[in-house]
Amino acid sequence: IDLPKEMVNQVAKHDLFKCFCGNNVDFDYAFRIEHGLDLPKEMVNQAAKEGMIYWISKGNINATIEIMKKFDLPKEMVNQAAKEGLIKAISPQGEADIDKILKIINKFSLSDDIVNQVAKEGLMSNLANGSVRDVIMTKDGLNLSTEIVQSQEVQQAAKQRFIDDLSRGSFDFG
């Protein structure tokens, strides 16, 4: 059967994502897809990066390291995946606790600038979703400076959360 390359690539991309983000990382199947369909390296690397983001957001550093080792991803791509994964991990939908987040930061040797940027985005996301517990966990667990916590963006997010709570009548003054 002679299927259009675009259609094959679309299905392959979906299956690669499942290989990297399923219950278990299935490297054998990912390699069979890559080589059997002669996929571009960029497509495979992108799927591997998405897998890393997925596992980092869940706090699973072992799966992330396996992907890095097996797919020899460029350092810049690994750092970007670590950053994006941490943003998701710190967000209200993230599943990583502060200890796992700290391990990820250390394992990937993320710069203070990246950590501060991720933390700021996490603070704003948690404020927007009303997750005060996660705001406190992020602030205290990452030992954020007053400068970050009092940045204009974070203060604006906190102000908006306060306004939203007051307008819904859900602010507890007691």
JSON list of C-alpha atoms in Angstrom, two decimals, residues 58-156:
[
{"chain": "A", "resi": 58, "resn": "LYS", "atom": "CA", "xyz": [5.13, 13.60, 36.94]},
{"chain": "A", "resi": 59, "resn": "GLY", "atom": "CA", "xyz": [8.40, 13.76, 38.87]},
{"chain": "A", "resi": 60, "resn": "ASN", "atom": "CA", "xyz": [9.76, 10.56, 37.27]},
{"chain": "A", "resi": 61, "resn": "ILE", "atom": "CA", "xyz": [13.42, 11.29, 36.73]},
{"chain": "A", "resi": 62, "resn": "ASN", "atom": "CA", "xyz": [14.34, 7.68, 35.88]},
{"chain": "A", "resi": 63, "resn": "ALA", "atom": "CA", "xyz": [12.16, 7.52, 32.76]},
{"chain": "A", "resi": 64, "resn": "THR", "atom": "CA", "xyz": [13.49, 10.93, 31.74]},
{"chain": "A", "resi": 65, "resn": "ILE", "atom": "CA", "xyz": [17.11, 9.78, 32.05]},
{"chain": "A", "resi": 66, "resn": "GLU", "atom": "CA", "xyz": [16.37, 6.61, 30.08]},
{"chain": "A", "resi": 67, "resn": "ILE", "atom": "CA", "xyz": [15.00, 8.68, 27.20]},
{"chain": "A", "resi": 68, "resn": "MET", "atom": "CA", "xyz": [18.06, 10.96, 27.29]},
{"chain": "A", "resi": 69, "resn": "LYS", "atom": "CA", "xyz": [20.48, 8.03, 27.21]},
{"chain": "A", "resi": 70, "resn": "LYS", "atom": "CA", "xyz": [18.76, 6.10, 24.43]},
{"chain": "A", "resi": 71, "resn": "PHE", "atom": "CA", "xyz": [18.11, 9.01, 22.09]},
{"chain": "A", "resi": 72, "resn": "ASP", "atom": "CA", "xyz": [21.21, 11.20, 22.40]},
{"chain": "A", "resi": 73, "resn": "LEU", "atom": "CA", "xyz": [19.25, 14.43, 22.33]},
{"chain": "A", "resi": 74, "resn": "PRO", "atom": "CA", "xyz": [20.97, 17.79, 21.85]},
{"chain": "A", "resi": 75, "resn": "LYS", "atom": "CA", "xyz": [21.76, 19.52, 25.17]},
{"chain": "A", "resi": 76, "resn": "GLU", "atom": "CA", "xyz": [19.62, 22.51, 24.26]},
{"chain": "A", "resi": 77, "resn": "MET", "atom": "CA", "xyz": [16.62, 20.24, 23.65]},
{"chain": "A", "resi": 78, "resn": "VAL", "atom": "CA", "xyz": [17.19, 18.44, 26.96]},
{"chain": "A", "resi": 79, "resn": "ASN", "atom": "CA", "xyz": [17.36, 21.76, 28.83]},
{"chain": "A", "resi": 80, "resn": "GLN", "atom": "CA", "xyz": [14.20, 23.00, 27.11]},
{"chain": "A", "resi": 81, "resn": "ALA", "atom": "CA", "xyz": [12.40, 19.76, 28.02]},
{"chain": "A", "resi": 82, "resn": "ALA", "atom": "CA", "xyz": [13.56, 20.08, 31.64]},
{"chain": "A", "resi": 83, "resn": "LYS", "atom": "CA", "xyz": [12.30, 23.65, 31.77]},
{"chain": "A", "resi": 84, "resn": "GLU", "atom": "CA", "xyz": [8.92, 22.86, 30.21]},
{"chain": "A", "resi": 85, "resn": "GLY", "atom": "CA", "xyz": [8.53, 19.76, 32.37]},
{"chain": "A", "resi": 86, "resn": "LEU", "atom": "CA", "xyz": [9.28, 21.71, 35.53]},
{"chain": "A", "resi": 87, "resn": "ILE", "atom": "CA", "xyz": [6.73, 24.37, 34.62]},
{"chain": "A", "resi": 88, "resn": "LYS", "atom": "CA", "xyz": [4.14, 21.60, 34.36]},
{"chain": "A", "resi": 89, "resn": "ALA", "atom": "CA", "xyz": [5.41, 19.89, 37.53]},
{"chain": "A", "resi": 90, "resn": "ILE", "atom": "CA", "xyz": [5.02, 23.08, 39.55]},
{"chain": "A", "resi": 91, "resn": "SER", "atom": "CA", "xyz": [1.62, 23.87, 38.06]},
{"chain": "A", "resi": 92, "resn": "PRO", "atom": "CA", "xyz": [-1.61, 22.80, 39.77]},
{"chain": "A", "resi": 93, "resn": "GLN", "atom": "CA", "xyz": [-1.85, 19.84, 37.35]},
{"chain": "A", "resi": 94, "resn": "GLY", "atom": "CA", "xyz": [1.70, 18.70, 38.10]},
{"chain": "A", "resi": 95, "resn": "GLU", "atom": "CA", "xyz": [2.27, 15.54, 40.06]},
{"chain": "A", "resi": 96, "resn": "ALA", "atom": "CA", "xyz": [5.78, 16.17, 41.37]},
{"chain": "A", "resi": 97, "resn": "ASP", "atom": "CA", "xyz": [6.40, 17.08, 44.98]},
{"chain": "A", "resi": 98, "resn": "ILE", "atom": "CA", "xyz": [9.08, 19.58, 45.95]},
{"chain": "A", "resi": 99, "resn": "ASP", "atom": "CA", "xyz": [11.69, 16.89, 46.64]},
{"chain": "A", "resi": 100, "resn": "LYS", "atom": "CA", "xyz": [11.31, 15.48, 43.13]},
{"chain": "A", "resi": 101, "resn": "ILE", "atom": "CA", "xyz": [11.38, 18.98, 41.67]},
{"chain": "A", "resi": 102, "resn": "LEU", "atom": "CA", "xyz": [14.65, 19.70, 43.49]},
{"chain": "A", "resi": 103, "resn": "LYS", "atom": "CA", "xyz": [16.15, 16.42, 42.23]},
{"chain": "A", "resi": 104, "resn": "ILE", "atom": "CA", "xyz": [15.23, 17.35, 38.66]},
{"chain": "A", "resi": 105, "resn": "ILE", "atom": "CA", "xyz": [16.77, 20.81, 39.05]},
{"chain": "A", "resi": 106, "resn": "ASN", "atom": "CA", "xyz": [19.98, 19.27, 40.37]},
{"chain": "A", "resi": 107, "resn": "LYS", "atom": "CA", "xyz": [20.13, 16.41, 37.85]},
{"chain": "A", "resi": 108, "resn": "PHE", "atom": "CA", "xyz": [19.84, 18.77, 34.90]},
{"chain": "A", "resi": 109, "resn": "SER", "atom": "CA", "xyz": [22.07, 21.42, 36.50]},
{"chain": "A", "resi": 110, "resn": "LEU", "atom": "CA", "xyz": [19.55, 24.10, 35.63]},
{"chain": "A", "resi": 111, "resn": "SER", "atom": "CA", "xyz": [20.78, 27.64, 36.04]},
{"chain": "A", "resi": 112, "resn": "ASP", "atom": "CA", "xyz": [19.34, 29.93, 38.69]},
{"chain": "A", "resi": 113, "resn": "ASP", "atom": "CA", "xyz": [17.81, 32.03, 35.91]},
{"chain": "A", "resi": 114, "resn": "ILE", "atom": "CA", "xyz": [15.89, 29.06, 34.52]},
{"chain": "A", "resi": 115, "resn": "VAL", "atom": "CA", "xyz": [14.81, 27.91, 37.99]},
{"chain": "A", "resi": 116, "resn": "ASN", "atom": "CA", "xyz": [13.64, 31.43, 38.85]},
{"chain": "A", "resi": 117, "resn": "GLN", "atom": "CA", "xyz": [11.74, 31.75, 35.58]},
{"chain": "A", "resi": 118, "resn": "VAL", "atom": "CA", "xyz": [10.08, 28.36, 36.08]},
{"chain": "A", "resi": 119, "resn": "ALA", "atom": "CA", "xyz": [9.27, 29.16, 39.70]},
{"chain": "A", "resi": 120, "resn": "LYS", "atom": "CA", "xyz": [7.75, 32.51, 38.75]},
{"chain": "A", "resi": 121, "resn": "GLU", "atom": "CA", "xyz": [5.55, 30.85, 36.12]},
{"chain": "A", "resi": 122, "resn": "GLY", "atom": "CA", "xyz": [4.59, 28.18, 38.66]},
{"chain": "A", "resi": 123, "resn": "LEU", "atom": "CA", "xyz": [3.67, 30.78, 41.26]},
{"chain": "A", "resi": 124, "resn": "MET", "atom": "CA", "xyz": [1.49, 32.66, 38.78]},
{"chain": "A", "resi": 125, "resn": "SER", "atom": "CA", "xyz": [-0.19, 29.47, 37.56]},
{"chain": "A", "resi": 126, "resn": "ASN", "atom": "CA", "xyz": [-0.91, 28.30, 41.09]},
{"chain": "A", "resi": 127, "resn": "LEU", "atom": "CA", "xyz": [-2.24, 31.72, 42.07]},
{"chain": "A", "resi": 128, "resn": "ALA", "atom": "CA", "xyz": [-4.50, 31.76, 39.01]},
{"chain": "A", "resi": 129, "resn": "ASN", "atom": "CA", "xyz": [-5.89, 28.37, 40.01]},
{"chain": "A", "resi": 130, "resn": "GLY", "atom": "CA", "xyz": [-6.25, 29.23, 43.68]},
{"chain": "A", "resi": 131, "resn": "SER", "atom": "CA", "xyz": [-3.74, 26.66, 44.87]},
{"chain": "A", "resi": 132, "resn": "VAL", "atom": "CA", "xyz": [-2.28, 28.51, 47.85]},
{"chain": "A", "resi": 133, "resn": "ARG", "atom": "CA", "xyz": [-0.71, 25.34, 49.25]},
{"chain": "A", "resi": 134, "resn": "ASP", "atom": "CA", "xyz": [1.27, 24.91, 46.03]},
{"chain": "A", "resi": 135, "resn": "VAL", "atom": "CA", "xyz": [2.26, 28.60, 46.03]},
{"chain": "A", "resi": 136, "resn": "ILE", "atom": "CA", "xyz": [3.70, 28.19, 49.53]},
{"chain": "A", "resi": 137, "resn": "MET", "atom": "CA", "xyz": [5.36, 24.87, 48.60]},
{"chain": "A", "resi": 138, "resn": "THR", "atom": "CA", "xyz": [7.01, 26.46, 45.55]},
{"chain": "A", "resi": 139, "resn": "LYS", "atom": "CA", "xyz": [8.09, 29.61, 47.40]},
{"chain": "A", "resi": 140, "resn": "ASP", "atom": "CA", "xyz": [9.50, 27.82, 50.43]},
{"chain": "A", "resi": 141, "resn": "GLY", "atom": "CA", "xyz": [10.74, 24.65, 48.73]},
{"chain": "A", "resi": 142, "resn": "LEU", "atom": "CA", "xyz": [12.72, 26.52, 46.08]},
{"chain": "A", "resi": 143, "resn": "ASN", "atom": "CA", "xyz": [13.81, 29.17, 48.56]},
{"chain": "A", "resi": 144, "resn": "LEU", "atom": "CA", "xyz": [12.74, 31.95, 46.23]},
{"chain": "A", "resi": 145, "resn": "SER", "atom": "CA", "xyz": [14.05, 35.42, 46.71]},
{"chain": "A", "resi": 146, "resn": "THR", "atom": "CA", "xyz": [11.83, 38.28, 47.75]},
{"chain": "A", "resi": 147, "resn": "GLU", "atom": "CA", "xyz": [12.57, 39.84, 44.38]},
{"chain": "A", "resi": 148, "resn": "ILE", "atom": "CA", "xyz": [10.81, 36.99, 42.55]},
{"chain": "A", "resi": 149, "resn": "VAL", "atom": "CA", "xyz": [7.86, 36.79, 44.91]},
{"chain": "A", "resi": 150, "resn": "GLN", "atom": "CA", "xyz": [7.40, 40.55, 44.77]},
{"chain": "A", "resi": 151, "resn": "SER", "atom": "CA", "xyz": [7.87, 40.81, 41.01]},
{"chain": "A", "resi": 152, "resn": "GLN", "atom": "CA", "xyz": [5.21, 42.74, 39.15]},
{"chain": "A", "resi": 153, "resn": "GLU", "atom": "CA", "xyz": [3.91, 39.59, 37.39]},
{"chain": "A", "resi": 154, "resn": "VAL", "atom": "CA", "xyz": [3.52, 37.56, 40.59]},
{"chain": "A", "resi": 155, "resn": "GLN", "atom": "CA", "xyz": [1.96, 40.47, 42.45]},
{"chain": "A", "resi": 156, "resn": "GLN", "atom": "CA", "xyz": [-0.50, 41.00, 39.58]}
]
